[in-house]
Amino acid sequence: NLTEKFDTVFKKLRGRGRLSEENIKDALREVRLVLLEADVNFRVVKDFIAAVRDRALGQDVLKSLTPAQQVIKIVREELARLMGEGEANTLDLAARPPVPVMLCGLQGAGKTTTCGKLALSLRRQKRNPLLVPADIYRPAAIEQLKTVGRQINVEVFDSQPGQDPVKICEAARAYAELNGFDTLILDTAGRLHIDSELMQELVRIRDSLEPREILFVADAMTGQDAVNVAESFNQVLDISGVILTKLDGDARGGAALSIRAVTGKPIKLVGMGEKLDALEVFHPDRMAQRILG
Amino acid sequence: LSGHARVDDDLLEELEEVLITADLGMQTTRQLVAAVEERLGRSEAADPQLVRQVLKQEMISRLTEVDSPLDLEQASPLVIMVVGVNGVGKTTTIGKLARLWTSRGKKVVLGAGDTFRAAAAEQLAIWGERAGVDVIRHAEGADPGAVAFDAARAAVARKADILLLDTAGRLHTKANLMEELKKIRRILEREIPGAPHETLLVLDATTGQNALIQARLFKEAVEVNGLVLTKLDGTARGGIIVAIANDLGLPVRFVGIGEGADDLRPFDPEMFVRALFE
Ligand SMILES: Nc1nc2c(ncn2[C@@H]2O[C@H](COP(=O)(O)OP(=O)(O)OP(=O)(O)O)[C@@H](O)[C@H]2O)c(=O)[nH]1
Ligand SMILES: Nc1nc2c(ncn2[C@@H]2O[C@H](COP(=O)(O)OP(=O)(O)OP(=O)(O)O)[C@@H](O)[C@H]2O)c(=O)[nH]1
Ligand SMILES: [Mg+2]
Ligand SMILES: [Mg+2]
């Protein structure tokens, strides 16, 4: 782990007296390797190291009796700050009901399951959500959301594979207004950020429904490509936040840093399992620790 | 003056960026660069074009080395178990393989071995319908071992050429779920000696270094002998399969390039490496 690597780097210095800039640079080289191994994007790592270097070359590190600890502390603080420490990361549901919340992202990221998790969590907060199946492409996608709704006793708007996703969402909104639902959870089909037609479909849903939250759902094990995907979704939709899924695995989750760096948007929630109660609030400092291994 | 080649630092950084952003990982990247330096003379290492060319050849040869075709005739029914973590494209890939082999005149049967996830069997049933093949399924929540058993029985009774067994997505870190996979494998073995003849691990091209760990752990648990790399129609390069070829000797059998029934291609190392550098 990083502490051990630094101890190796700094052990060579013991007895040689003062720490030099070269020593610090060696330590930062180790940090770079750790971050790349954790799947943080190549360019994001470069920028991060440059940002940390100035603090790391400061007098308090060079004169410190425990330079390894000092550098690690700086790296951890910078990382946590970048991950959004101190930022508000709750869902914004302050609007006239029914408040639309739209989930989007690549194929297989965990959107449909997360819609269910969100619905359960909102119900436990005494809200009355309506699940809306707007994925008309994937075989049995609508059935999947309906099954999820049954499991948690949340109503699912009835849609069919032949219909237009925008019309489905509009009809769901009308249904929600008529029947007293206060939140609309829109499940959209997985799609590639480079599929302009499908990205335009999301724009049309957004323009018509004006969702309070547009949540980009990303798999925690995503690699270098995370920057490309997140940047596209953000540029096209101006996402309001990110949900990171499958954090119950052992992926280091460097994609989280990449996504933050390129979008500046808050990571609000994390998926911690396949069951519908496995949704947690995002903790920037814990994520920083996990990325550093 | 020993003539030991060393790629110059600027070129090195450029190559590192290409390989690392393609998800090869630092370790495999360094190994490849070292291999290239070994193959080149001092003056040659200064030629960026030549270095790039030798690097590509090195990658292609490593992939070709582990490449082995899937022999469909090795048993009847040939039993293929499809495994992998959540959401990578297992069920969709089975749909594509059903289409591919049916179009080649093979009798294919599908086993809806995911009895856990909502509407998993329904999803596979639709793919079965599209390919015109039988799908063996139980109710949601049933024992996946029972589905494996029935699917094996049905494949034999119906004289199928190929049985494709779908399994629920699972993280390799969940010991009990990996045990379940081993149990399913034992059931197949008991019912059809030698089964599963092929265990395909499906990997998502957007996954980073964790794919190497997935491959390692699934291989340890259920003797994976081939990979399918999906979602290569996106912008991710899937370079982790070079690391996997290196460290685990596993070949990629097919690549997924879309969500339709025909969006599957046999793996071509040269095409893969060329696309990686584009
Ligand atoms: N372990 C784990 N699995 C998850 C998590 N979230 C979702 N999954 C699983 O990931 C797989 C994909 O989930 P879906 O909800 O179908 O993903 P999706 O984004 O809706 O997929 P598409 O609609 O095809 O784009 C399923 O097997 C889920 O059970 C999580 O936090 N942890
Ligand atoms: N673009 C693209 N999408 C793919 C490809 N293969 C699968 N998908 C999509 O990925 C999503 C997940 O596919 P599934 O087949 O449900 O994945 P799975 O591994 O069976 O998922 P679980 O059973 O939930 O673990 C679906 O939306 C598929 O259409 C591919 O090659 N390219
Ligand atoms: Mg879905
Ligand atoms: Mg599946």
mmCIF file with all atom_site columns, N, CA, C and O in Angstrom, chain B residues 114-140:
data_model
loop_
_atom_site.group_PDB
_atom_site.id
_atom_site.type_symbol
_atom_site.label_atom_id
_atom_site.label_alt_id
_atom_site.label_comp_id
_atom_site.label_asym_id
_atom_site.label_entity_id
_atom_site.label_seq_id
_atom_site.pdbx_PDB_ins_code
_atom_site.Cartn_x
_atom_site.Cartn_y
_atom_site.Cartn_z
_atom_site.occupancy
_atom_site.B_iso_or_equiv
_atom_site.pdbx_formal_charge
_atom_site.auth_seq_id
_atom_site.auth_comp_id
_atom_site.auth_asym_id
_atom_site.auth_atom_id
_atom_site.pdbx_PDB_model_num
ATOM 1   N N  . ASP B 1 114 ? -30.076 -17.897 -14.469 1.00 0.00 ? 114 ASP B N  1
ATOM 2   C CA . ASP B 1 114 ? -30.167 -16.760 -13.543 1.00 0.00 ? 114 ASP B CA 1
ATOM 3   C C  . ASP B 1 114 ? -31.567 -16.756 -12.966 1.00 0.00 ? 114 ASP B C  1
ATOM 4   O O  . ASP B 1 114 ? -32.513 -16.334 -13.623 1.00 0.00 ? 114 ASP B O  1
ATOM 5   N N  . THR B 1 115 ? -31.688 -17.269 -11.749 1.00 0.00 ? 115 THR B N  1
ATOM 6   C CA . THR B 1 115 ? -33.002 -17.341 -11.112 1.00 0.00 ? 115 THR B CA 1
ATOM 7   C C  . THR B 1 115 ? -33.121 -16.258 -10.047 1.00 0.00 ? 115 THR B C  1
ATOM 8   O O  . THR B 1 115 ? -34.083 -16.208 -9.283  1.00 0.00 ? 115 THR B O  1
ATOM 9   N N  . PHE B 1 116 ? -32.126 -15.392 -10.002 1.00 0.00 ? 116 PHE B N  1
ATOM 10  C CA . PHE B 1 116 ? -32.106 -14.383 -8.946  1.00 0.00 ? 116 PHE B CA 1
ATOM 11  C C  . PHE B 1 116 ? -32.594 -13.007 -9.403  1.00 0.00 ? 116 PHE B C  1
ATOM 12  O O  . PHE B 1 116 ? -33.486 -12.412 -8.812  1.00 0.00 ? 116 PHE B O  1
ATOM 13  N N  . ARG B 1 117 ? -32.027 -12.502 -10.496 1.00 0.00 ? 117 ARG B N  1
ATOM 14  C CA . ARG B 1 117 ? -32.296 -11.115 -10.867 1.00 0.00 ? 117 ARG B CA 1
ATOM 15  C C  . ARG B 1 117 ? -33.677 -10.946 -11.489 1.00 0.00 ? 117 ARG B C  1
ATOM 16  O O  . ARG B 1 117 ? -34.161 -11.819 -12.225 1.00 0.00 ? 117 ARG B O  1
ATOM 17  N N  . ALA B 1 118 ? -34.320 -9.833  -11.210 1.00 0.00 ? 118 ALA B N  1
ATOM 18  C CA . ALA B 1 118 ? -35.649 -9.543  -11.729 1.00 0.00 ? 118 ALA B CA 1
ATOM 19  C C  . ALA B 1 118 ? -35.695 -9.687  -13.250 1.00 0.00 ? 118 ALA B C  1
ATOM 20  O O  . ALA B 1 118 ? -34.873 -9.109  -13.963 1.00 0.00 ? 118 ALA B O  1
ATOM 21  N N  . ALA B 1 119 ? -36.680 -10.484 -13.709 1.00 0.00 ? 119 ALA B N  1
ATOM 22  C CA . ALA B 1 119 ? -36.957 -10.678 -15.138 1.00 0.00 ? 119 ALA B CA 1
ATOM 23  C C  . ALA B 1 119 ? -35.778 -11.210 -15.958 1.00 0.00 ? 119 ALA B C  1
ATOM 24  O O  . ALA B 1 119 ? -35.721 -11.017 -17.165 1.00 0.00 ? 119 ALA B O  1
ATOM 25  N N  . ALA B 1 120 ? -34.854 -11.920 -15.295 1.00 0.00 ? 120 ALA B N  1
ATOM 26  C CA . ALA B 1 120 ? -33.688 -12.461 -16.019 1.00 0.00 ? 120 ALA B CA 1
ATOM 27  C C  . ALA B 1 120 ? -34.116 -13.561 -16.988 1.00 0.00 ? 120 ALA B C  1
ATOM 28  O O  . ALA B 1 120 ? -33.656 -13.611 -18.138 1.00 0.00 ? 120 ALA B O  1
ATOM 29  N N  . ALA B 1 121 ? -34.996 -14.450 -16.520 1.00 0.00 ? 121 ALA B N  1
ATOM 30  C CA . ALA B 1 121 ? -35.437 -15.551 -17.372 1.00 0.00 ? 121 ALA B CA 1
ATOM 31  C C  . ALA B 1 121 ? -36.260 -15.021 -18.540 1.00 0.00 ? 121 ALA B C  1
ATOM 32  O O  . ALA B 1 121 ? -36.165 -15.529 -19.663 1.00 0.00 ? 121 ALA B O  1
ATOM 33  N N  . GLU B 1 122 ? -37.074 -13.973 -18.291 1.00 0.00 ? 122 GLU B N  1
ATOM 34  C CA . GLU B 1 122 ? -37.873 -13.353 -19.354 1.00 0.00 ? 122 GLU B CA 1
ATOM 35  C C  . GLU B 1 122 ? -36.964 -12.787 -20.437 1.00 0.00 ? 122 GLU B C  1
ATOM 36  O O  . GLU B 1 122 ? -37.224 -12.911 -21.627 1.00 0.00 ? 122 GLU B O  1
ATOM 37  N N  . GLN B 1 123 ? -35.897 -12.152 -19.991 1.00 0.00 ? 123 GLN B N  1
ATOM 38  C CA . GLN B 1 123 ? -34.937 -11.558 -20.919 1.00 0.00 ? 123 GLN B CA 1
ATOM 39  C C  . GLN B 1 123 ? -34.337 -12.635 -21.822 1.00 0.00 ? 123 GLN B C  1
ATOM 40  O O  . GLN B 1 123 ? -34.272 -12.490 -23.041 1.00 0.00 ? 123 GLN B O  1
ATOM 41  N N  . LEU B 1 124 ? -33.908 -13.755 -21.215 1.00 0.00 ? 124 LEU B N  1
ATOM 42  C CA . LEU B 1 124 ? -33.304 -14.829 -22.012 1.00 0.00 ? 124 LEU B CA 1
ATOM 43  C C  . LEU B 1 124 ? -34.343 -15.486 -22.912 1.00 0.00 ? 124 LEU B C  1
ATOM 44  O O  . LEU B 1 124 ? -34.044 -15.868 -24.048 1.00 0.00 ? 124 LEU B O  1
ATOM 45  N N  . ALA B 1 125 ? -35.580 -15.588 -22.399 1.00 0.00 ? 125 ALA B N  1
ATOM 46  C CA . ALA B 1 125 ? -36.653 -16.204 -23.190 1.00 0.00 ? 125 ALA B CA 1
ATOM 47  C C  . ALA B 1 125 ? -36.871 -15.434 -24.491 1.00 0.00 ? 125 ALA B C  1
ATOM 48  O O  . ALA B 1 125 ? -37.100 -16.021 -25.555 1.00 0.00 ? 125 ALA B O  1
ATOM 49  N N  . ILE B 1 126 ? -36.786 -14.110 -24.410 1.00 0.00 ? 126 ILE B N  1
ATOM 50  C CA . ILE B 1 126 ? -36.965 -13.282 -25.613 1.00 0.00 ? 126 ILE B CA 1
ATOM 51  C C  . ILE B 1 126 ? -35.824 -13.537 -26.601 1.00 0.00 ? 126 ILE B C  1
ATOM 52  O O  . ILE B 1 126 ? -36.039 -13.668 -27.809 1.00 0.00 ? 126 ILE B O  1
ATOM 53  N N  . TRP B 1 127 ? -34.622 -13.657 -26.087 1.00 0.00 ? 127 TRP B N  1
ATOM 54  C CA . TRP B 1 127 ? -33.485 -13.971 -26.966 1.00 0.00 ? 127 TRP B CA 1
ATOM 55  C C  . TRP B 1 127 ? -33.648 -15.357 -27.594 1.00 0.00 ? 127 TRP B C  1
ATOM 56  O O  . TRP B 1 127 ? -33.306 -15.578 -28.758 1.00 0.00 ? 127 TRP B O  1
ATOM 57  N N  . GLY B 1 128 ? -34.172 -16.289 -26.803 1.00 0.00 ? 128 GLY B N  1
ATOM 58  C CA . GLY B 1 128 ? -34.415 -17.644 -27.313 1.00 0.00 ? 128 GLY B CA 1
ATOM 59  C C  . GLY B 1 128 ? -35.427 -17.626 -28.447 1.00 0.00 ? 128 GLY B C  1
ATOM 60  O O  . GLY B 1 128 ? -35.261 -18.294 -29.480 1.00 0.00 ? 128 GLY B O  1
ATOM 61  N N  . GLU B 1 129 ? -36.472 -16.819 -28.246 1.00 0.00 ? 129 GLU B N  1
ATOM 62  C CA . GLU B 1 129 ? -37.506 -16.653 -29.270 1.00 0.00 ? 129 GLU B CA 1
ATOM 63  C C  . GLU B 1 129 ? -36.905 -16.104 -30.548 1.00 0.00 ? 129 GLU B C  1
ATOM 64  O O  . GLU B 1 129 ? -37.198 -16.562 -31.660 1.00 0.00 ? 129 GLU B O  1
ATOM 65  N N  . ARG B 1 130 ? -36.052 -15.098 -30.391 1.00 0.00 ? 130 ARG B N  1
ATOM 66  C CA . ARG B 1 130 ? -35.433 -14.447 -31.557 1.00 0.00 ? 130 ARG B CA 1
ATOM 67  C C  . ARG B 1 130 ? -34.589 -15.428 -32.350 1.00 0.00 ? 130 ARG B C  1
ATOM 68  O O  . ARG B 1 130 ? -34.512 -15.343 -33.580 1.00 0.00 ? 130 ARG B O  1
ATOM 69  N N  . ALA B 1 131 ? -33.944 -16.372 -31.643 1.00 0.00 ? 131 ALA B N  1
ATOM 70  C CA . ALA B 1 131 ? -33.078 -17.320 -32.348 1.00 0.00 ? 131 ALA B CA 1
ATOM 71  C C  . ALA B 1 131 ? -33.841 -18.581 -32.743 1.00 0.00 ? 131 ALA B C  1
ATOM 72  O O  . ALA B 1 131 ? -33.315 -19.431 -33.461 1.00 0.00 ? 131 ALA B O  1
ATOM 73  N N  . GLY B 1 132 ? -35.075 -18.704 -32.237 1.00 0.00 ? 132 GLY B N  1
ATOM 74  C CA . GLY B 1 132 ? -35.874 -19.887 -32.534 1.00 0.00 ? 132 GLY B CA 1
ATOM 75  C C  . GLY B 1 132 ? -35.384 -21.129 -31.812 1.00 0.00 ? 132 GLY B C  1
ATOM 76  O O  . GLY B 1 132 ? -35.401 -22.233 -32.353 1.00 0.00 ? 132 GLY B O  1
ATOM 77  N N  . VAL B 1 133 ? -34.928 -20.949 -30.561 1.00 0.00 ? 133 VAL B N  1
ATOM 78  C CA . VAL B 1 133 ? -34.419 -22.104 -29.811 1.00 0.00 ? 133 VAL B CA 1
ATOM 79  C C  . VAL B 1 133 ? -35.172 -22.286 -28.492 1.00 0.00 ? 133 VAL B C  1
ATOM 80  O O  . VAL B 1 133 ? -35.789 -21.352 -27.986 1.00 0.00 ? 133 VAL B O  1
ATOM 81  N N  . ASP B 1 134 ? -35.118 -23.515 -27.961 1.00 0.00 ? 134 ASP B N  1
ATOM 82  C CA . ASP B 1 134 ? -35.774 -23.814 -26.689 1.00 0.00 ? 134 ASP B CA 1
ATOM 83  C C  . ASP B 1 134 ? -35.027 -23.162 -25.526 1.00 0.00 ? 134 ASP B C  1
ATOM 84  O O  . ASP B 1 134 ? -33.795 -23.107 -25.534 1.00 0.00 ? 134 ASP B O  1
ATOM 85  N N  . VAL B 1 135 ? -35.801 -22.696 -24.545 1.00 0.00 ? 135 VAL B N  1
ATOM 86  C CA . VAL B 1 135 ? -35.194 -22.129 -23.334 1.00 0.00 ? 135 VAL B CA 1
ATOM 87  C C  . VAL B 1 135 ? -35.730 -22.899 -22.135 1.00 0.00 ? 135 VAL B C  1
ATOM 88  O O  . VAL B 1 135 ? -36.943 -22.980 -21.933 1.00 0.00 ? 135 VAL B O  1
ATOM 89  N N  . ILE B 1 136 ? -34.847 -23.506 -21.360 1.00 0.00 ? 136 ILE B N  1
ATOM 90  C CA . ILE B 1 136 ? -35.251 -24.222 -20.152 1.00 0.00 ? 136 ILE B CA 1
ATOM 91  C C  . ILE B 1 136 ? -35.246 -23.231 -18.991 1.00 0.00 ? 136 ILE B C  1
ATOM 92  O O  . ILE B 1 136 ? -34.209 -22.600 -18.726 1.00 0.00 ? 136 ILE B O  1
ATOM 93  N N  . ARG B 1 137 ? -36.396 -23.062 -18.332 1.00 0.00 ? 137 ARG B N  1
ATOM 94  C CA . ARG B 1 137 ? -36.442 -22.071 -17.254 1.00 0.00 ? 137 ARG B CA 1
ATOM 95  C C  . ARG B 1 137 ? -37.326 -22.542 -16.108 1.00 0.00 ? 137 ARG B C  1
ATOM 96  O O  . ARG B 1 137 ? -38.252 -23.319 -16.297 1.00 0.00 ? 137 ARG B O  1
ATOM 97  N N  . HIS B 1 138 ? -37.009 -22.065 -14.934 1.00 0.00 ? 138 HIS B N  1
ATOM 98  C CA . HIS B 1 138 ? -37.825 -22.317 -13.758 1.00 0.00 ? 138 HIS B CA 1
ATOM 99  C C  . HIS B 1 138 ? -38.383 -20.985 -13.280 1.00 0.00 ? 138 HIS B C  1
ATOM 100 O O  . HIS B 1 138 ? -38.091 -19.934 -13.864 1.00 0.00 ? 138 HIS B O  1
ATOM 101 N N  . ALA B 1 139 ? -39.150 -21.029 -12.189 1.00 0.00 ? 139 ALA B N  1
ATOM 102 C CA . ALA B 1 139 ? -39.694 -19.785 -11.630 1.00 0.00 ? 139 ALA B CA 1
ATOM 103 C C  . ALA B 1 139 ? -38.572 -18.975 -10.998 1.00 0.00 ? 139 ALA B C  1
ATOM 104 O O  . ALA B 1 139 ? -37.531 -19.516 -10.597 1.00 0.00 ? 139 ALA B O  1
ATOM 105 N N  . GLU B 1 140 ? -38.802 -17.659 -10.884 1.00 0.00 ? 140 GLU B N  1
ATOM 106 C CA . GLU B 1 140 ? -37.816 -16.791 -10.236 1.00 0.00 ? 140 GLU B CA 1
ATOM 107 C C  . GLU B 1 140 ? -37.648 -17.248 -8.791  1.00 0.00 ? 140 GLU B C  1
ATOM 108 O O  . GLU B 1 140 ? -38.623 -17.562 -8.125  1.00 0.00 ? 140 GLU B O  1
#
